[in-house]
Amino acid sequence: MLQNNKTASVLIDKDSFILYRSKFKMSTDTISEQEVQMLRAETRGAAANIHFNNAGASLLPNAVLKTVVDYLNEEAVSGGYEIEDLYRQQLGDAYSTIARLINADPAEVAIAENASTGWCIAFHGIDFKKGDEVIVTELEYVTNMIGFLNARKLYGIEIKVVYNDEDGSFCLKRLEEAITDKTKLITATHVASTSGIVLPVAEIGQIAATHKILYLLDACQSAGQMPLDVKAIGCDMLSVTGRKYLRAPRGTGFVYIKREVQDRLKALFIDGHSIQRISETDYQLRDDAKRFELYEKNRALTLGLAKAADYALNIGLERIWQRIQQLAALLRDRLQGMEGITVHDNGNQLCGIVIFSVAGLESERVKRRLAENHINVSVGLAKSTLLLMNKAGLKTVVRASVHYYNTEEEIDKFCTVLESIK
Ligand SMILES: Cc1ncc(COP(=O)(O)O)c(C=O)c1O
């Protein structure tokens, strides 16, 4: 308890930086070094390690941590239902904040505990028939792959993969060519788990719209890293996790389901929260995306997710995206200049995820050696993005993923340590 009080006072001090920050935001379009220091001061973990595992899970801003901890503390004292009553307005507002992050309507947002749940709600909700074709990208995550294979077994759908060009870029022409009158769905991954490439999701959306095909986008790695606008993208469904670039706590996520599409999806798991009416012979679903949710969820985490979305919006997604690209370009550049390192990212648009291998050293060993020096990275396994990794002939890769709160000094230190262990 003592520790909590101590933490709270530190957090309140740091929160005041938000006021300063709005001044910086007005005075510059880019995130200045001074602002980075303030953002780092608002991130308890930033001083402890060099955290280049933002594609795994980012460090929480103090304000997000405080939101969750405060709510849980109140819940413990007042009772779960009683505190929910007190926070009803804030819990309702969480949907508006999340909707604002992706330029959607709050009635188009369902909160889920991760991106996989959100993606499955959308994908498995589709009424597939034998012979339906699903066009997928080579970036798909393992959850999505399992979904495709499962739907092929269950319904007899056909899976068509649109592979990227030889230079790594997505090929819109190949997508156009793959479409037939049997195409039921285009599913794409904005940013893969084990590649730095960013897909041209709005252009894909235009093609989907022209052919009137459902479009499901996995935005798990892009949310919080770059601006997301479901209207500009033109997707019908979009899944997001909280813990990655959005900087929300683990166990959070959401799915966007466009209003016009909601009635076309089967709601697979339903409870009393999902319906508006029930009689002894029938029930009627809600008329918004909450029909895809269940009643019981962690209210503290819902508020934490919304706080993280608000935090990102407050900094500005364009500014975040700009800084991430700068840092990642610097990191790639430095790695490319090091003997024995192979950087695997290619394509015409790259993001904060930097993928590489070290000659003669297993990825897991690289990760361990870096961890001994207080540097966090992760290892990407072939199964996570099977199509992409198989095509590249890779079994594992090292993934260093930078966020706006990382610094050039950290990149320097990272390269020095890597040089010493390779
Ligand atoms: C591109 C992509 N999609 C989906 C997921 C699944 O997210 P979650 O673990 O929140 O279900 C991941 C997780 O790494 C991912 O990188």
Coordinates of C-alpha atoms and ligand atoms in Angstrom, one line a residue:
M1 CA 0.0 0.0 0.0
L2 CA 2.9 2.3 0.9
Q3 CA 4.4 1.5 -2.4
N4 CA 1.2 2.4 -4.2
N5 CA 1.0 5.8 -2.4
K6 CA 4.5 6.5 -3.4
T7 CA 3.9 5.5 -7.0
A8 CA 0.7 7.6 -7.1
S9 CA 2.6 10.8 -6.0
V10 CA 5.3 10.2 -8.6
L11 CA 2.7 9.7 -11.3
I12 CA 0.8 12.8 -10.4
D13 CA 4.0 14.8 -10.8
K14 CA 4.7 13.2 -14.2
D15 CA 1.1 13.7 -15.4
S16 CA 1.7 17.4 -15.3
F17 CA 4.0 17.0 -18.3
I18 CA 0.9 16.4 -20.4
L19 CA 0.2 20.2 -20.0
Y20 CA 3.7 21.1 -21.1
R21 CA 3.3 18.7 -24.0
S22 CA 0.3 20.4 -25.5
K23 CA 2.5 23.5 -25.7
F24 CA 5.1 21.5 -27.7
K25 CA 2.5 20.1 -29.9
M26 CA 1.4 23.5 -30.9
S27 CA 4.9 24.7 -31.5
T28 CA 6.2 21.9 -33.6
D29 CA 5.0 19.2 -36.0
T30 CA 7.6 16.7 -35.0
I31 CA 8.3 15.2 -31.5
S32 CA 11.3 17.2 -30.3
E33 CA 14.1 15.7 -28.2
Q34 CA 12.9 17.7 -25.2
E35 CA 9.4 16.2 -25.6
V36 CA 10.9 12.7 -25.9
Q37 CA 12.5 13.2 -22.5
M38 CA 9.2 14.2 -21.0
L39 CA 7.4 11.3 -22.6
R40 CA 10.1 9.0 -21.2
A41 CA 9.7 10.6 -17.8
E42 CA 6.0 9.6 -18.1
T43 CA 7.1 6.0 -18.7
R44 CA 8.3 4.3 -15.7
G45 CA 10.1 1.5 -17.6
A46 CA 12.0 3.7 -20.0
A47 CA 14.9 4.2 -17.6
A48 CA 15.2 0.5 -16.7
N49 CA 16.0 -1.1 -20.0
I50 CA 16.4 -0.3 -23.7
H51 CA 13.0 -1.5 -24.8
F52 CA 13.1 -2.5 -28.4
N53 CA 10.2 -4.9 -28.0
N54 CA 7.3 -2.7 -28.8
A55 CA 6.0 -5.1 -31.4
G56 CA 5.8 -7.6 -28.5
A57 CA 4.4 -5.3 -25.9
S58 CA 5.2 -1.6 -25.3
L59 CA 5.9 0.0 -22.0
L60 CA 2.8 1.5 -20.4
P61 CA 2.6 5.2 -19.9
N62 CA 2.4 6.0 -16.2
A63 CA -1.1 7.5 -16.7
V64 CA -2.4 4.2 -18.2
L65 CA -0.9 2.2 -15.3
K66 CA -2.5 4.6 -12.8
T67 CA -5.9 4.4 -14.5
V68 CA -5.9 0.6 -14.1
V69 CA -4.5 0.4 -10.6
D70 CA -6.8 3.2 -9.3
Y71 CA -9.8 1.4 -10.7
L72 CA -8.8 -2.0 -9.2
N73 CA -8.1 -0.4 -5.9
E74 CA -11.5 1.2 -5.8
E75 CA -13.1 -2.1 -7.0
A76 CA -11.4 -3.9 -4.1
V77 CA -12.8 -1.5 -1.6
S78 CA -16.3 -0.7 -3.0
G79 CA -17.2 -3.8 -4.9
G80 CA -17.1 -4.6 -8.6
Y81 CA -20.7 -3.8 -9.5
E82 CA -20.8 -0.7 -7.3
I83 CA -17.7 0.8 -8.8
E84 CA -18.9 0.1 -12.3
D85 CA -22.0 2.2 -11.5
L86 CA -19.7 5.0 -10.4
Y87 CA -17.6 4.8 -13.6
R88 CA -20.5 4.1 -16.0
Q89 CA -19.9 7.3 -17.9
Q90 CA -16.1 6.7 -18.3
L91 CA -16.7 3.1 -19.3
G92 CA -19.1 4.3 -22.0
D93 CA -16.7 7.1 -23.1
A94 CA -14.0 4.4 -23.6
Y95 CA -15.9 3.3 -26.8
S96 CA -15.9 6.9 -28.1
T97 CA -12.2 7.3 -27.5
I98 CA -11.4 4.1 -29.2
A99 CA -13.7 5.0 -32.1
R100 CA -11.8 8.4 -32.4
L101 CA -8.5 6.5 -32.7
I102 CA -9.7 4.8 -35.9
N103 CA -12.3 7.4 -37.1
A104 CA -15.3 5.1 -36.5
D105 CA -18.6 5.4 -34.7
P106 CA -18.6 4.1 -31.1
A107 CA -21.4 1.8 -32.1
E108 CA -19.0 0.1 -34.4
V109 CA -16.5 -0.9 -31.7
A110 CA -16.5 -4.2 -29.7
I111 CA -13.9 -4.5 -26.9
A112 CA -12.1 -7.9 -26.8
E113 CA -9.2 -9.2 -24.8
N114 CA -6.8 -9.3 -27.7
A115 CA -6.5 -9.0 -31.5
S116 CA -7.0 -12.7 -32.1
T117 CA -10.4 -12.6 -30.5
G118 CA -11.4 -9.5 -32.5
W119 CA -10.2 -11.0 -35.7
C120 CA -12.0 -14.3 -35.1
I121 CA -15.2 -12.5 -34.2
A122 CA -15.0 -10.9 -37.7
F123 CA -13.7 -13.8 -39.8
H124 CA -15.6 -16.7 -38.3
G125 CA -18.8 -14.5 -38.3
I126 CA -18.8 -14.6 -42.1
D127 CA -21.3 -16.9 -43.6
F128 CA -18.9 -18.9 -45.8
K129 CA -20.2 -21.4 -48.4
K130 CA -18.4 -24.1 -50.3
G131 CA -16.4 -22.7 -53.1
D132 CA -16.1 -19.2 -51.6
E133 CA -12.7 -17.7 -52.2
V134 CA -10.7 -15.7 -49.6
I135 CA -7.8 -13.6 -50.8
V136 CA -5.0 -13.2 -48.2
T137 CA -1.6 -11.5 -48.0
E138 CA 1.7 -13.1 -47.2
L139 CA 1.8 -11.2 -44.0
E140 CA -0.9 -13.1 -42.1
Y141 CA -0.4 -13.9 -38.5
V142 CA -0.8 -17.5 -37.2
T143 CA -4.3 -16.9 -35.8
N144 CA -5.4 -15.8 -39.3
M145 CA -3.7 -18.7 -41.0
I146 CA -5.4 -21.2 -38.6
G147 CA -8.7 -19.4 -39.4
F148 CA -8.3 -19.8 -43.1
L149 CA -7.3 -23.5 -42.8
N150 CA -10.2 -24.1 -40.5
A151 CA -12.7 -22.5 -42.8
R152 CA -11.3 -24.5 -45.7
K153 CA -11.9 -27.7 -43.7
L154 CA -15.3 -26.7 -42.4
Y155 CA -16.8 -25.0 -45.4
G156 CA -14.6 -25.8 -48.4
I157 CA -13.4 -22.3 -49.1
E158 CA -10.4 -21.6 -51.3
I159 CA -7.5 -19.6 -50.0
K160 CA -5.6 -17.5 -52.5
V161 CA -2.3 -15.8 -51.4
V162 CA -1.2 -12.6 -52.9
Y163 CA 2.6 -12.6 -52.5
N164 CA 4.6 -9.4 -52.4
D165 CA 6.8 -8.4 -55.4
E166 CA 10.4 -9.4 -55.7
D167 CA 11.4 -6.1 -54.0
G168 CA 9.1 -6.9 -51.1
S169 CA 6.3 -4.4 -51.9
F170 CA 2.6 -5.4 -52.1
C171 CA 1.4 -5.9 -55.6
L172 CA -2.0 -4.4 -56.2
K173 CA -2.1 -5.8 -59.7
R174 CA -1.8 -9.3 -58.4
L175 CA -4.6 -8.6 -56.0
E176 CA -6.8 -7.4 -58.9
E177 CA -5.9 -10.5 -60.9
A178 CA -6.8 -12.8 -58.0
I179 CA -10.4 -11.5 -57.7
T180 CA -13.2 -13.6 -59.3
D181 CA -16.9 -13.6 -58.9
K182 CA -16.4 -16.2 -56.1
T183 CA -14.3 -13.9 -54.0
K184 CA -16.1 -13.5 -50.6
L185 CA -13.4 -11.7 -48.6
I186 CA -10.1 -9.9 -48.9
T187 CA -8.1 -10.1 -45.7
A188 CA -4.9 -8.2 -45.2
T189 CA -2.4 -7.5 -42.4
H190 CA -1.3 -3.9 -42.2
V191 CA 2.0 -4.7 -40.6
A192 CA 3.3 -8.2 -40.0
S193 CA 4.6 -9.6 -36.8
T194 CA 8.0 -10.4 -38.4
S195 CA 8.5 -7.8 -41.1
G196 CA 9.0 -4.1 -41.3
I197 CA 6.8 -3.7 -44.4
V198 CA 3.5 -1.7 -44.3
L199 CA 0.8 -2.7 -46.8
P200 CA -1.0 -0.1 -48.9
V201 CA -4.3 -0.7 -47.0
A202 CA -6.3 2.1 -48.5
E203 CA -5.5 1.1 -52.1
I204 CA -6.5 -2.5 -51.1
G205 CA -9.7 -1.0 -49.7
Q206 CA -10.4 0.8 -53.0
I207 CA -10.1 -2.5 -54.9
A208 CA -12.4 -4.3 -52.4
A209 CA -15.0 -1.5 -52.7
T210 CA -14.9 -1.5 -56.5
H211 CA -15.6 -5.3 -56.5
K212 CA -18.0 -5.0 -53.5
I213 CA -16.0 -7.6 -51.5
L214 CA -15.8 -7.7 -47.7
Y215 CA -12.5 -6.4 -46.4
L216 CA -11.0 -7.5 -43.1
L217 CA -7.8 -5.8 -41.9
D218 CA -5.5 -7.0 -39.1
A219 CA -4.2 -3.7 -37.6
C220 CA -2.6 -5.4 -34.6
Q221 CA 0.9 -3.9 -35.2
S222 CA -0.2 -0.7 -36.8
A223 CA -2.6 0.7 -34.2
G224 CA -0.7 3.2 -32.1
Q225 CA 2.2 3.2 -34.5
M226 CA 0.6 5.2 -37.4
P227 CA -2.7 7.0 -38.1
L228 CA -5.6 4.6 -38.7
D229 CA -8.8 5.8 -40.4
V230 CA -11.3 3.0 -41.2
K231 CA -13.2 5.3 -43.6
A232 CA -10.0 6.2 -45.6
I233 CA -8.9 2.6 -45.5
G234 CA -12.3 1.4 -46.6
C235 CA -12.3 -1.7 -44.5
D236 CA -15.4 -3.4 -43.2
M237 CA -13.7 -5.0 -40.1
L238 CA -10.5 -4.2 -38.3
S239 CA -8.8 -6.0 -35.4
V240 CA -6.4 -4.4 -32.9
T241 CA -4.5 -5.4 -29.8
G242 CA -3.8 -3.0 -26.9
R243 CA -0.4 -4.1 -25.7
K244 CA 1.7 -3.4 -28.7
Y245 CA 2.2 0.1 -30.2
L246 CA -0.9 1.4 -28.5
R247 CA 0.8 1.0 -25.1
A248 CA -2.3 -0.4 -23.4
P249 CA -2.1 -3.1 -20.8
R250 CA -1.9 -6.8 -21.8
G251 CA -5.2 -8.5 -22.2
T252 CA -6.8 -5.6 -24.2
G253 CA -8.0 -5.2 -27.7
F254 CA -11.0 -4.4 -29.9
V255 CA -12.6 -5.0 -33.2
Y256 CA -14.3 -2.5 -35.5
I257 CA -17.3 -3.8 -37.4
K258 CA -18.8 -1.4 -39.9
R259 CA -22.4 -0.7 -39.1
E260 CA -23.7 -2.0 -42.5
V261 CA -21.8 -5.2 -42.0
Q262 CA -22.9 -6.1 -38.5
D263 CA -26.1 -7.8 -39.5
R264 CA -24.2 -9.9 -42.1
L265 CA -22.0 -11.5 -39.4
K266 CA -23.0 -14.3 -37.2
A267 CA -22.6 -13.4 -33.5
L268 CA -20.8 -16.5 -32.4
F269 CA -20.8 -16.1 -28.6
I270 CA -23.8 -14.4 -27.1
D271 CA -24.9 -13.7 -23.6
G272 CA -27.4 -11.3 -21.9
H273 CA -25.2 -8.3 -22.8
S274 CA -25.3 -9.1 -26.6
I275 CA -29.1 -9.0 -26.8
Q276 CA -31.8 -6.3 -26.4
R277 CA -34.8 -8.6 -25.9
I278 CA -35.5 -12.2 -25.0
S279 CA -38.6 -14.2 -24.7
E280 CA -39.2 -17.8 -24.0
T281 CA -39.1 -18.5 -27.7
D282 CA -36.7 -16.0 -29.2
Y283 CA -34.2 -13.2 -28.7
Q284 CA -33.1 -10.1 -30.5
L285 CA -29.5 -9.0 -30.8
R286 CA -28.4 -5.5 -29.9
D287 CA -28.2 -3.1 -32.8
D288 CA -24.5 -2.2 -32.3
A289 CA -21.2 -3.9 -32.3
K290 CA -21.5 -4.7 -28.5
R291 CA -23.5 -7.7 -29.7
F292 CA -20.1 -9.3 -30.4
E293 CA -19.0 -8.8 -26.8
L294 CA -19.8 -10.8 -23.7
Y295 CA -20.9 -9.1 -20.4
E296 CA -18.0 -10.0 -18.2
K297 CA -14.8 -8.2 -18.9
N298 CA -12.1 -6.5 -17.0
R299 CA -13.4 -2.9 -16.5
A300 CA -10.1 -1.6 -15.2
L301 CA -8.4 -2.8 -18.5
T302 CA -11.2 -1.3 -20.6
L303 CA -10.4 2.1 -19.0
G304 CA -6.6 1.4 -19.4
L305 CA -7.1 0.7 -23.1
A306 CA -9.1 3.9 -23.6
K307 CA -6.5 5.9 -21.6
A308 CA -3.8 4.5 -23.9
A309 CA -5.8 5.5 -27.0
D310 CA -6.3 9.0 -25.5
Y311 CA -2.6 9.3 -24.7
A312 CA -1.7 8.4 -28.3
L313 CA -4.3 10.8 -29.7
N314 CA -2.9 13.5 -27.4
I315 CA 0.6 13.2 -28.8
G316 CA -0.7 12.9 -32.4
L317 CA -0.5 9.7 -34.5
E318 CA 1.1 11.6 -37.4
R319 CA 3.9 12.8 -35.1
I320 CA 4.3 9.3 -33.5
W321 CA 4.5 7.7 -37.0
Q322 CA 7.1 10.2 -38.2
R323 CA 9.4 9.7 -35.2
I324 CA 9.1 5.9 -35.4
Q325 CA 10.0 5.9 -39.0
Q326 CA 13.0 8.1 -38.4
L327 CA 14.3 5.9 -35.5
A328 CA 13.7 2.7 -37.5
A329 CA 15.5 4.1 -40.6
L330 CA 18.5 5.0 -38.4
L331 CA 18.5 1.5 -36.8
R332 CA 18.3 -0.2 -40.2
D333 CA 21.0 1.9 -41.6
R334 CA 23.3 1.2 -38.7
L335 CA 22.6 -2.6 -38.8
Q336 CA 23.1 -2.7 -42.6
G337 CA 26.6 -1.2 -42.0
M338 CA 27.6 -4.0 -39.6
E339 CA 29.4 -7.0 -40.8
G340 CA 27.6 -10.3 -40.1
I341 CA 24.2 -8.7 -39.8
T342 CA 21.5 -9.3 -42.4
V343 CA 18.5 -7.0 -42.3
H344 CA 15.5 -8.7 -43.8
D345 CA 13.1 -5.8 -44.3
N346 CA 12.4 -4.7 -47.8
G347 CA 9.5 -3.0 -49.5
N348 CA 8.6 0.5 -50.4
Q349 CA 7.2 1.5 -47.0
L350 CA 8.7 0.4 -43.8
C351 CA 7.7 0.8 -40.1
G352 CA 9.2 0.6 -36.6
I353 CA 9.8 -3.2 -36.8
V354 CA 13.3 -4.0 -37.8
I355 CA 14.0 -7.7 -38.6
F356 CA 17.5 -9.1 -38.8
S357 CA 19.8 -12.1 -38.3
V358 CA 23.3 -12.4 -36.9
A359 CA 25.6 -14.7 -38.8
G360 CA 26.5 -17.8 -36.7
L361 CA 24.3 -16.9 -33.8
E362 CA 20.8 -18.3 -33.1
S363 CA 18.2 -15.6 -32.8
E364 CA 17.3 -16.8 -29.3
R365 CA 20.9 -16.5 -28.2
V366 CA 21.1 -12.9 -29.6
K367 CA 18.0 -12.1 -27.6
R368 CA 19.5 -13.5 -24.4
R369 CA 22.8 -11.8 -24.8
L370 CA 21.1 -8.5 -25.4
A371 CA 18.8 -9.1 -22.4
E372 CA 22.0 -9.5 -20.3
N373 CA 22.8 -6.0 -21.3
H374 CA 19.3 -4.7 -20.4
I375 CA 18.1 -4.6 -24.0
N376 CA 14.8 -6.1 -24.9
V377 CA 14.1 -7.6 -28.3
S378 CA 12.1 -10.6 -29.4
V379 CA 12.5 -13.6 -31.6
G380 CA 10.1 -14.1 -34.5
L381 CA 9.3 -17.7 -35.2
A382 CA 8.4 -19.1 -38.6
K383 CA 5.0 -20.2 -37.4
S384 CA 4.0 -16.6 -36.5
T385 CA 4.0 -15.6 -40.1
L386 CA 4.4 -18.8 -42.0
L387 CA 3.9 -17.6 -45.5
L388 CA 6.3 -14.8 -45.2
M389 CA 9.0 -16.8 -43.4
N390 CA 8.7 -19.8 -45.6
K391 CA 9.1 -17.6 -48.7
A392 CA 12.2 -16.0 -47.2
G393 CA 13.5 -19.4 -46.0
L394 CA 13.8 -18.3 -42.4
K395 CA 13.2 -20.3 -39.3
T396 CA 13.7 -17.5 -36.8
V397 CA 14.6 -13.8 -36.9
V398 CA 15.5 -11.2 -34.3
R399 CA 12.9 -8.4 -34.0
A400 CA 14.0 -5.0 -32.7
S401 CA 10.9 -2.7 -32.7
V402 CA 11.2 0.9 -31.8
H403 CA 8.7 3.4 -30.5
Y404 CA 8.6 7.2 -30.2
Y405 CA 10.0 7.1 -26.7
N406 CA 13.1 5.3 -27.8
T407 CA 16.2 7.5 -28.6
E408 CA 19.1 7.7 -30.9
E409 CA 21.4 7.1 -27.9
E410 CA 19.6 3.8 -27.3
I411 CA 20.2 2.8 -30.9
D412 CA 23.9 3.7 -30.4
K413 CA 24.1 1.5 -27.3
F414 CA 22.2 -1.3 -29.0
C415 CA 24.6 -1.4 -31.9
T416 CA 27.6 -1.2 -29.6
V417 CA 26.4 -4.2 -27.6
L418 CA 25.4 -6.1 -30.7
E419 CA 28.8 -5.5 -32.1
S420 CA 30.4 -6.9 -29.0
I421 CA 28.3 -10.1 -29.0
K422 CA 28.2 -11.0 -32.6
Ligands
LIG1 C1 0.1 -8.9 -37.1 C2 -0.5 -9.6 -35.8 N1 -1.8 -9.9 -35.9 C3 -2.4 -10.5 -34.8 C4 -1.7 -10.8 -33.6 C5 -2.3 -11.4 -32.5 O1 -2.5 -10.5 -31.4 P1 -3.0 -11.0 -30.0 O2 -1.9 -11.8 -29.4 O3 -3.4 -9.8 -29.3 O4 -4.2 -11.9 -30.3 C6 -0.3 -10.4 -33.6 C7 0.5 -10.7 -32.4 O5 1.7 -10.7 -32.4 C8 0.3 -9.8 -34.7 O6 1.6 -9.4 -34.7

